[in-house]
Coordinates of C-alpha atoms and ligand atoms in Angstrom, one line a residue:
X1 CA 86.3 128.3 90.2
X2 CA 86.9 124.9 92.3
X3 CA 90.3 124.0 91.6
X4 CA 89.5 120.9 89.2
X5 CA 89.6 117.7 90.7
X6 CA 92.9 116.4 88.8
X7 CA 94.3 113.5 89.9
X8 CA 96.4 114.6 92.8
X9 CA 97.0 113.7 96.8
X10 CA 93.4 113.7 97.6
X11 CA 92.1 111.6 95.2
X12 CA 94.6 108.7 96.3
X13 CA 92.9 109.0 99.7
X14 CA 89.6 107.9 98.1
X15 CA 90.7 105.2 96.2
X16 CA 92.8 103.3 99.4
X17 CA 89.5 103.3 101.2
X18 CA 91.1 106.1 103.5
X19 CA 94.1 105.3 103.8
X20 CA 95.9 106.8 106.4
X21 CA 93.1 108.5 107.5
X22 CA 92.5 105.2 108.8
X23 CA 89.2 104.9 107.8
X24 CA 87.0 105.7 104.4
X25 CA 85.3 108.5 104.0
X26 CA 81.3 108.0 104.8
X27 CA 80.2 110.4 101.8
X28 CA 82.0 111.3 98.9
X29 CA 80.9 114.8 97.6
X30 CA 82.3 115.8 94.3
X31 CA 81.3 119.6 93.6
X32 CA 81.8 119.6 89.7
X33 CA 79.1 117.1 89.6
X34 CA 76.6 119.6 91.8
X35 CA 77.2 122.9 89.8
X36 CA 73.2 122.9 89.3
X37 CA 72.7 123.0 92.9
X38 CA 75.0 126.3 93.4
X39 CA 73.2 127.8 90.5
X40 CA 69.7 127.5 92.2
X41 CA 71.1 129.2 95.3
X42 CA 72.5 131.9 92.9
X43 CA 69.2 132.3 91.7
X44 CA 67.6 132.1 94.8
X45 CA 69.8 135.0 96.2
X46 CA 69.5 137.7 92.8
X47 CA 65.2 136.6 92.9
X48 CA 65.7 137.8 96.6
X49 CA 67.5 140.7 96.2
X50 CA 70.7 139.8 98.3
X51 CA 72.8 138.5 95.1
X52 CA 73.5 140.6 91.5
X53 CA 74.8 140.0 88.2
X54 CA 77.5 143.0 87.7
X55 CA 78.8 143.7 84.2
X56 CA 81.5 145.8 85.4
X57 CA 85.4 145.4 84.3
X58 CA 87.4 144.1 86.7
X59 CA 89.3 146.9 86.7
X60 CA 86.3 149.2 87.2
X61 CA 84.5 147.4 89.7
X62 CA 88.3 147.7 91.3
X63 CA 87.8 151.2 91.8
X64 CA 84.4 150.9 92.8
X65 CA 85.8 148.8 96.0
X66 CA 88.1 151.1 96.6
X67 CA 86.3 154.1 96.7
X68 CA 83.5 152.3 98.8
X69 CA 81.0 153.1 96.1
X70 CA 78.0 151.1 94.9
X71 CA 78.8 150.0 90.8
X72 CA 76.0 151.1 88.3
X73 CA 74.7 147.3 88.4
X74 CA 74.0 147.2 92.7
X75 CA 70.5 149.4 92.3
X76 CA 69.3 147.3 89.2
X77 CA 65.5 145.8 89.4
X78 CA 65.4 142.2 90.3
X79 CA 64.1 141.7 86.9
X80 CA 67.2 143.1 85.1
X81 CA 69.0 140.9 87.4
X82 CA 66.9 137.9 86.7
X83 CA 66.8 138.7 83.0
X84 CA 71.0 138.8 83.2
X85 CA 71.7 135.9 85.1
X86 CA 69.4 134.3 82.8
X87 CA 71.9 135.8 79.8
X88 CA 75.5 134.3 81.9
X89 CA 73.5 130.6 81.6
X90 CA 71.9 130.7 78.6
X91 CA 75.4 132.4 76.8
X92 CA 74.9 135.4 76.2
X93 CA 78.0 136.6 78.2
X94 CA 81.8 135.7 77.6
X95 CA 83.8 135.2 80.4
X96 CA 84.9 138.2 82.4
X97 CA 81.9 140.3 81.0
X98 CA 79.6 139.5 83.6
X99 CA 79.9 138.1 87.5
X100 CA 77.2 137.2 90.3
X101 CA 78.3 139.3 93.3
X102 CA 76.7 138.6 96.9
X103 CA 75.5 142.1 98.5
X104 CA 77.3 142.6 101.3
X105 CA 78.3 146.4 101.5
X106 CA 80.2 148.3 99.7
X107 CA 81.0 150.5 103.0
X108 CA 82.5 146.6 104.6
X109 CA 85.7 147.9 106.7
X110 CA 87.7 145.2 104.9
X111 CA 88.2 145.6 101.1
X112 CA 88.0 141.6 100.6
X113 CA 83.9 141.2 101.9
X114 CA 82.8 144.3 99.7
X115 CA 80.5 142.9 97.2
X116 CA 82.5 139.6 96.9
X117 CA 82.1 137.5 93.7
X118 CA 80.1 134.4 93.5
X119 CA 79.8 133.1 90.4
X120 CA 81.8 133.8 87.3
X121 CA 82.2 133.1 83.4
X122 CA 84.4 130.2 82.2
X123 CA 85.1 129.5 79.0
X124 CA 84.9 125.6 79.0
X125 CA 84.5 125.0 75.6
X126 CA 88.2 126.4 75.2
X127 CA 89.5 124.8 78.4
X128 CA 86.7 121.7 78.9
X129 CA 87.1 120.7 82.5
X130 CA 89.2 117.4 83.0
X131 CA 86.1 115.3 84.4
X132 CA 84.8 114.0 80.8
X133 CA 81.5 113.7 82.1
X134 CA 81.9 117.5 83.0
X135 CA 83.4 118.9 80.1
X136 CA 82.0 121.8 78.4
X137 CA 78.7 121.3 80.7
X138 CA 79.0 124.8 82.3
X139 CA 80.2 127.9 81.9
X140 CA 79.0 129.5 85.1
X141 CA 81.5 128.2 87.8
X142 CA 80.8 129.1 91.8
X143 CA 83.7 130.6 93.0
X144 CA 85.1 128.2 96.0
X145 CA 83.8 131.0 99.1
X146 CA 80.6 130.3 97.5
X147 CA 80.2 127.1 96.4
X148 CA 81.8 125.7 99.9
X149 CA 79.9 127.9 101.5
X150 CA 76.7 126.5 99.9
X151 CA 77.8 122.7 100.0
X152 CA 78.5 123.4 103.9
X153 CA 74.8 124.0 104.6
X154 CA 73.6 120.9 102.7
X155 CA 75.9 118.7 103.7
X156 CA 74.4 119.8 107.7
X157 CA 78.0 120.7 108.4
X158 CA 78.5 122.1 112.2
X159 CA 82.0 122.6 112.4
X160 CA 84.9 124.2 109.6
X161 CA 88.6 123.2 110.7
X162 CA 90.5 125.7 108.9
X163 CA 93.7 127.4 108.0
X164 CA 93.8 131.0 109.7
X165 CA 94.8 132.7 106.5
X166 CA 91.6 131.7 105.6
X167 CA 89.9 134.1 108.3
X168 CA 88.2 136.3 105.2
X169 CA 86.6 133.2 103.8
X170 CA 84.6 132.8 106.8
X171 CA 83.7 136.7 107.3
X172 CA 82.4 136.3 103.4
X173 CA 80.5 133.1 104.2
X174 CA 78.8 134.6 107.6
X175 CA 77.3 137.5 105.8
X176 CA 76.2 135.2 102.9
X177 CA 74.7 132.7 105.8
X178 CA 73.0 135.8 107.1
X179 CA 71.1 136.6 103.5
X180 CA 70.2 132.4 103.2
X181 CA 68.7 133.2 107.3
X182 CA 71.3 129.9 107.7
X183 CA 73.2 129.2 110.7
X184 CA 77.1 129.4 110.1
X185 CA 79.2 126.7 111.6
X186 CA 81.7 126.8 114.7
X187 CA 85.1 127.5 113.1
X188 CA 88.4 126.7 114.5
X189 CA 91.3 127.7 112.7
X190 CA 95.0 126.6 111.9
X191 CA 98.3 128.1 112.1
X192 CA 101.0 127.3 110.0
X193 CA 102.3 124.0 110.5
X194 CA 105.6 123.6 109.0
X195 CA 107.3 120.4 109.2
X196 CA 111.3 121.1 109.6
X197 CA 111.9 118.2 106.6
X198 CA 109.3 119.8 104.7
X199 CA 109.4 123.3 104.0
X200 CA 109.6 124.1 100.2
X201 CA 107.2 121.5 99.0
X202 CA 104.1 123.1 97.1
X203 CA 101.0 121.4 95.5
X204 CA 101.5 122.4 92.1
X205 CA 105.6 122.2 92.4
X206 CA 105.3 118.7 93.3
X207 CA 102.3 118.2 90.4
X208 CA 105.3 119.8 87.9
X209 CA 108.3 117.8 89.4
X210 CA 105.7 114.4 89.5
X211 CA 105.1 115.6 85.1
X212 CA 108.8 115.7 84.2
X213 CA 109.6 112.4 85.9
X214 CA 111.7 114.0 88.9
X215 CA 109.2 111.8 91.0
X216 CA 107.3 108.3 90.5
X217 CA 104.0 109.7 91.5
X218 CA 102.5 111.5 94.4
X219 CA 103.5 108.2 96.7
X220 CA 106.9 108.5 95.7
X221 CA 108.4 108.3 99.3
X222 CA 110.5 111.4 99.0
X223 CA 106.6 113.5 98.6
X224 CA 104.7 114.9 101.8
X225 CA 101.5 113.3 100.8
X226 CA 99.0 110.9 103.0
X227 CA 100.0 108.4 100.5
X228 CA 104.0 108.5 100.3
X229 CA 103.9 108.3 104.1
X230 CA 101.4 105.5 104.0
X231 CA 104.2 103.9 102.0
X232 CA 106.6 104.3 104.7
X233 CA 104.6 102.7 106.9
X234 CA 103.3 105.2 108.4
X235 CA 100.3 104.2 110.6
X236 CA 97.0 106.1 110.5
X237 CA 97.3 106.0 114.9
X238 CA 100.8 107.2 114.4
X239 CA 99.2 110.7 112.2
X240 CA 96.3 110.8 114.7
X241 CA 98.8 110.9 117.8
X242 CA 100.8 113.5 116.3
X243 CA 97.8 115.9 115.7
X244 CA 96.5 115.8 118.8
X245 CA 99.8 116.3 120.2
X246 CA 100.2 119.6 118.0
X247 CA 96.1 120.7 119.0
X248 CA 94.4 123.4 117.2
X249 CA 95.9 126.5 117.3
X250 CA 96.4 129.5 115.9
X251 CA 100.1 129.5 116.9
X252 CA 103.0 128.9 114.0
X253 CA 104.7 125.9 114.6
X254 CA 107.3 124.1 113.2
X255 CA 107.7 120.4 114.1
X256 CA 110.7 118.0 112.7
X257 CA 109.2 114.9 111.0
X258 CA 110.9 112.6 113.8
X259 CA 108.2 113.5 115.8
X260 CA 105.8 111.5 113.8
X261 CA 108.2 108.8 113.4
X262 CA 108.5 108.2 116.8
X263 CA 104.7 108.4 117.2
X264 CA 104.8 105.5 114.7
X265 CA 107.8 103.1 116.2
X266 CA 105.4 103.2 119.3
X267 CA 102.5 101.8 117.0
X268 CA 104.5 99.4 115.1
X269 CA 107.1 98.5 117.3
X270 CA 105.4 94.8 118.7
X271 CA 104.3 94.1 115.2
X272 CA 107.1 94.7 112.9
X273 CA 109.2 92.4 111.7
X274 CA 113.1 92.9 112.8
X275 CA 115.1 92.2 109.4
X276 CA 118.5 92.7 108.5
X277 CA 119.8 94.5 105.6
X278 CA 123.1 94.5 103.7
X279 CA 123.8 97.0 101.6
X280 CA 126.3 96.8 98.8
X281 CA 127.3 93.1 100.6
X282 CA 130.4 91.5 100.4
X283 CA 130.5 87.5 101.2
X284 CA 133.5 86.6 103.8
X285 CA 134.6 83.4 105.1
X286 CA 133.3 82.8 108.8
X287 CA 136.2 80.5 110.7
X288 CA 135.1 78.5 114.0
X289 CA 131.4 80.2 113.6
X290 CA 128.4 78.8 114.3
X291 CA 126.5 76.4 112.1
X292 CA 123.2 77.9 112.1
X293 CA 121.5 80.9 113.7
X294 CA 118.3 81.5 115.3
X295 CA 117.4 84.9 115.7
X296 CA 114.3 86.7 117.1
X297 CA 111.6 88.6 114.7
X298 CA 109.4 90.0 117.1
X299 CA 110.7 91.0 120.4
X300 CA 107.8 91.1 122.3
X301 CA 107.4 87.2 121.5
X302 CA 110.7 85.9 120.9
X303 CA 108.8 82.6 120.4
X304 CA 106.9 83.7 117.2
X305 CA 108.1 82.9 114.1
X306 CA 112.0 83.3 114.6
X307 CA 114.5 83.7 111.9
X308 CA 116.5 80.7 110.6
X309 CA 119.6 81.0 108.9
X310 CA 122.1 77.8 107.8
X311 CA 125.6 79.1 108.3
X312 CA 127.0 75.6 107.0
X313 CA 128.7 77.3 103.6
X314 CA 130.7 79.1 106.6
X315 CA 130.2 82.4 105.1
X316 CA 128.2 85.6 105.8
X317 CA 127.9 88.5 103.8
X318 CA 128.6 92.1 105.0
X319 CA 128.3 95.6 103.7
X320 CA 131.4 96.5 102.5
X321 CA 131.8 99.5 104.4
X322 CA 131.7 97.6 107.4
X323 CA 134.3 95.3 106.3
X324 CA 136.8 98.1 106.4
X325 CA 136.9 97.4 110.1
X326 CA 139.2 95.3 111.9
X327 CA 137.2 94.4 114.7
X328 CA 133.3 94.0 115.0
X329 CA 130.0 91.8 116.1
X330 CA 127.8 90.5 113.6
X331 CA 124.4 91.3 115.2
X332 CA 123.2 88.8 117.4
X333 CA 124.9 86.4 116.5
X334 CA 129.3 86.3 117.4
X335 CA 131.8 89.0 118.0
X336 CA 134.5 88.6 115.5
X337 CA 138.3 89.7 114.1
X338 CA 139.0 90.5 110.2
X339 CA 142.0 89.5 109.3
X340 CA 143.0 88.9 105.6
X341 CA 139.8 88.6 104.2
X342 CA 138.5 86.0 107.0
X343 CA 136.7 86.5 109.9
X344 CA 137.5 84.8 112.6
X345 CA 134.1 84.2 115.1
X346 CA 135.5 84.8 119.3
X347 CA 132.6 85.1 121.8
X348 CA 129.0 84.8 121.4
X349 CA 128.6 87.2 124.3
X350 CA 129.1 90.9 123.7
X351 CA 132.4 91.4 125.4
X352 CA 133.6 94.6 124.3
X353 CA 132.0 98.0 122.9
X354 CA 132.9 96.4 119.4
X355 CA 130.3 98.2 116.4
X356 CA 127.6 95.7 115.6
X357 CA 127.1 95.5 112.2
X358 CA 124.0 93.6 110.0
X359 CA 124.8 90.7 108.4
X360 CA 123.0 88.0 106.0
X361 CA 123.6 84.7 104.1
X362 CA 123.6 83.3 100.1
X363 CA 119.9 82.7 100.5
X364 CA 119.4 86.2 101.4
X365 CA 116.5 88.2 99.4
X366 CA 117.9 90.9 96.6
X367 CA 116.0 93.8 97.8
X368 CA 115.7 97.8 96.8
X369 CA 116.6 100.2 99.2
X370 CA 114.4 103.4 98.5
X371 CA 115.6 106.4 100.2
X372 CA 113.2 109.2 101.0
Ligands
LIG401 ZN1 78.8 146.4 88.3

């Protein structure tokens, strides 16, 4: 069946409105709530003759593929097949005794488009689906070939971006769109893209890790979701740049995730905010400094809002690390020596090749650094 629509990556992107997909989504089609819809076309395609409910074991029908051989079930009347499917939605199969299979030839070159399954058996009254409203509602799931397949067609959808190791899926769906007399849409496909920082993360590994508290949620900004890296800022330009930068193609590529960011500095970089940060600060005396500091927050505009800090306590504060050195220049603002514990302000000009180092003061905002 559909993988059930448990809170998860995607369903973030509907509830920000789109998020970084930078716009919402015009229709929002949920397929647990249409499971009618697929079983009309089912019986659509077993009252036509292209569709029919087989009773066979798995493991049977197995051998069936295998041997290219038609099962018992393929040559049934329509009515037996009518009078079955009837049986999977009135009950009166359990699950795995009875499937809707799409005729498509058991003598199909590849194994996967022989007969393919369309519908099968769940039991929901054991394992109720996680929608409430859904529940226990049905026991005869589409399978997701079929079901996306169907939902295609009546959502008037022209073209399927896809992954390529989802080539079969399409071969499936063409023969099915061929029974319905429907016309399949243009399909481009995917390689792999791997990003570099990326490459172990998994759906249901991250669903685990996000359970036993290893991560805050799927925006925690250590995740490869839409929503973490809307969290980081990311901008939905930024994303948009870097796809069309990659293209479709089949190709395998593996891409470092400083591509995007760079992408995104170019789309942020006139309107963020320059800030300084201090982390684990220590507060120095400042000798012969200045008394104040005005210091620019947007570049582009120097003019705009600048940043105004009262150096009268004649003290700044530092990261620690930094104050290990004996020599350095608090960011623009004065170069200056450490000496005992004071610093000791020299030229307000960058003289020397000196590290610059961020800097702050008392009135500074305690702040959480989140690394991801
Ligand atoms: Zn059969």
């Amino acid at each position: 069946p559909p993988p059930p629509p448990r809170p998860g990556p995607d369903t973030t992107i509907q509830q920000k409105g789109g998020g970084l997909l930078g716009r919402p989504a015009d229709r929002v089609v949920i397929a647990s709530d249409r499971i009618e819809l697929y079983h009309a076309h089912a019986t659509t395609m077993i009252e036509r003759g292209f569709g029919y409910v087989c009773t066979c074991s798995a493991e049977a029908f197995r051998e069936f593929r295998v041997a290219q051989q038609d099962c018992p079930c393929r040559d049934g009347t329509t009515e037996v097949h009518v009078t079955r499917w009837e049986g999977m939605l009135n009950g009166a199969y359990r699950p795995g005794d009875a499937v809707v299979r799409v005729k498509t030839g058991m003598n199909q070159r590849n194994p996967a488009l022989r007969d393919w399954p369309a519908l099968r058996l769940q039991d929901t009254v054991a394992n109720p689906h996680p929608r409430p409203e859904v529940g226990s509602k049905h026991q005869v799931w589409p399978l997701l070939d079929f079901q996306s397949a169907i939902e295609d067609h009546l959502q008037g959808v022209t073209h399927i971006i896809r992954g390529k190791d989802l080539m079969d899926s399409t071969r499936k769906q063409t023969l099915l769109y061929e029974h319905f007399g429907w016309t399949y849409p243009k399909t481009m496909y995917w390689g792999r893209v791997k990003v570099h920082e990326w490459g172990g993360f998994s759906t249901s590994a991250m669903r685990k890790d996000i359970e036993s508290g290893r991560y805050e949620g799927w925006n925690d900004p250590r995740l490869p979701t839409l929503s973490a890296l809307g969290r980081r800022g990311i901008q939905p330009e930024a994303l948009r740049t870097f796809w069309l930068e990659l293209a479709i193609t089949q190709k395998d590529i593996s891409v470092p995730l400083t591509s995007l960011f760079s992408h995104n500095t170019k789309a942020v970089d006139s309107t963020a905010p320059r800030l300084a940060f201090v982390r684990d600060p220590i507060r120095l005396p400042l000798k012969d400094g200045p008394a104040s500091a005005t210091l620019v927050r947007y570049p582009d505009e120097p003019e705009k809002d600048p940043r105004q800090h009262d150096l009268a306590s004649g003290h700044v504060l530092v990261e620690s690390e930094d104050a290990e050195k004996s020599a350095f220049r608090l960011k623009d603002l004065v170069d200056v020596d450490l000496e005992d514990g004071v610093l000791h302000a020299g030229s307000r000009e960058r003289q020397d090749n000196r590290p610059i180092v961020h800097w702050t003061v008392d009135a500074a905002l305690p702040t959480t650094l989140v690394v991801a």
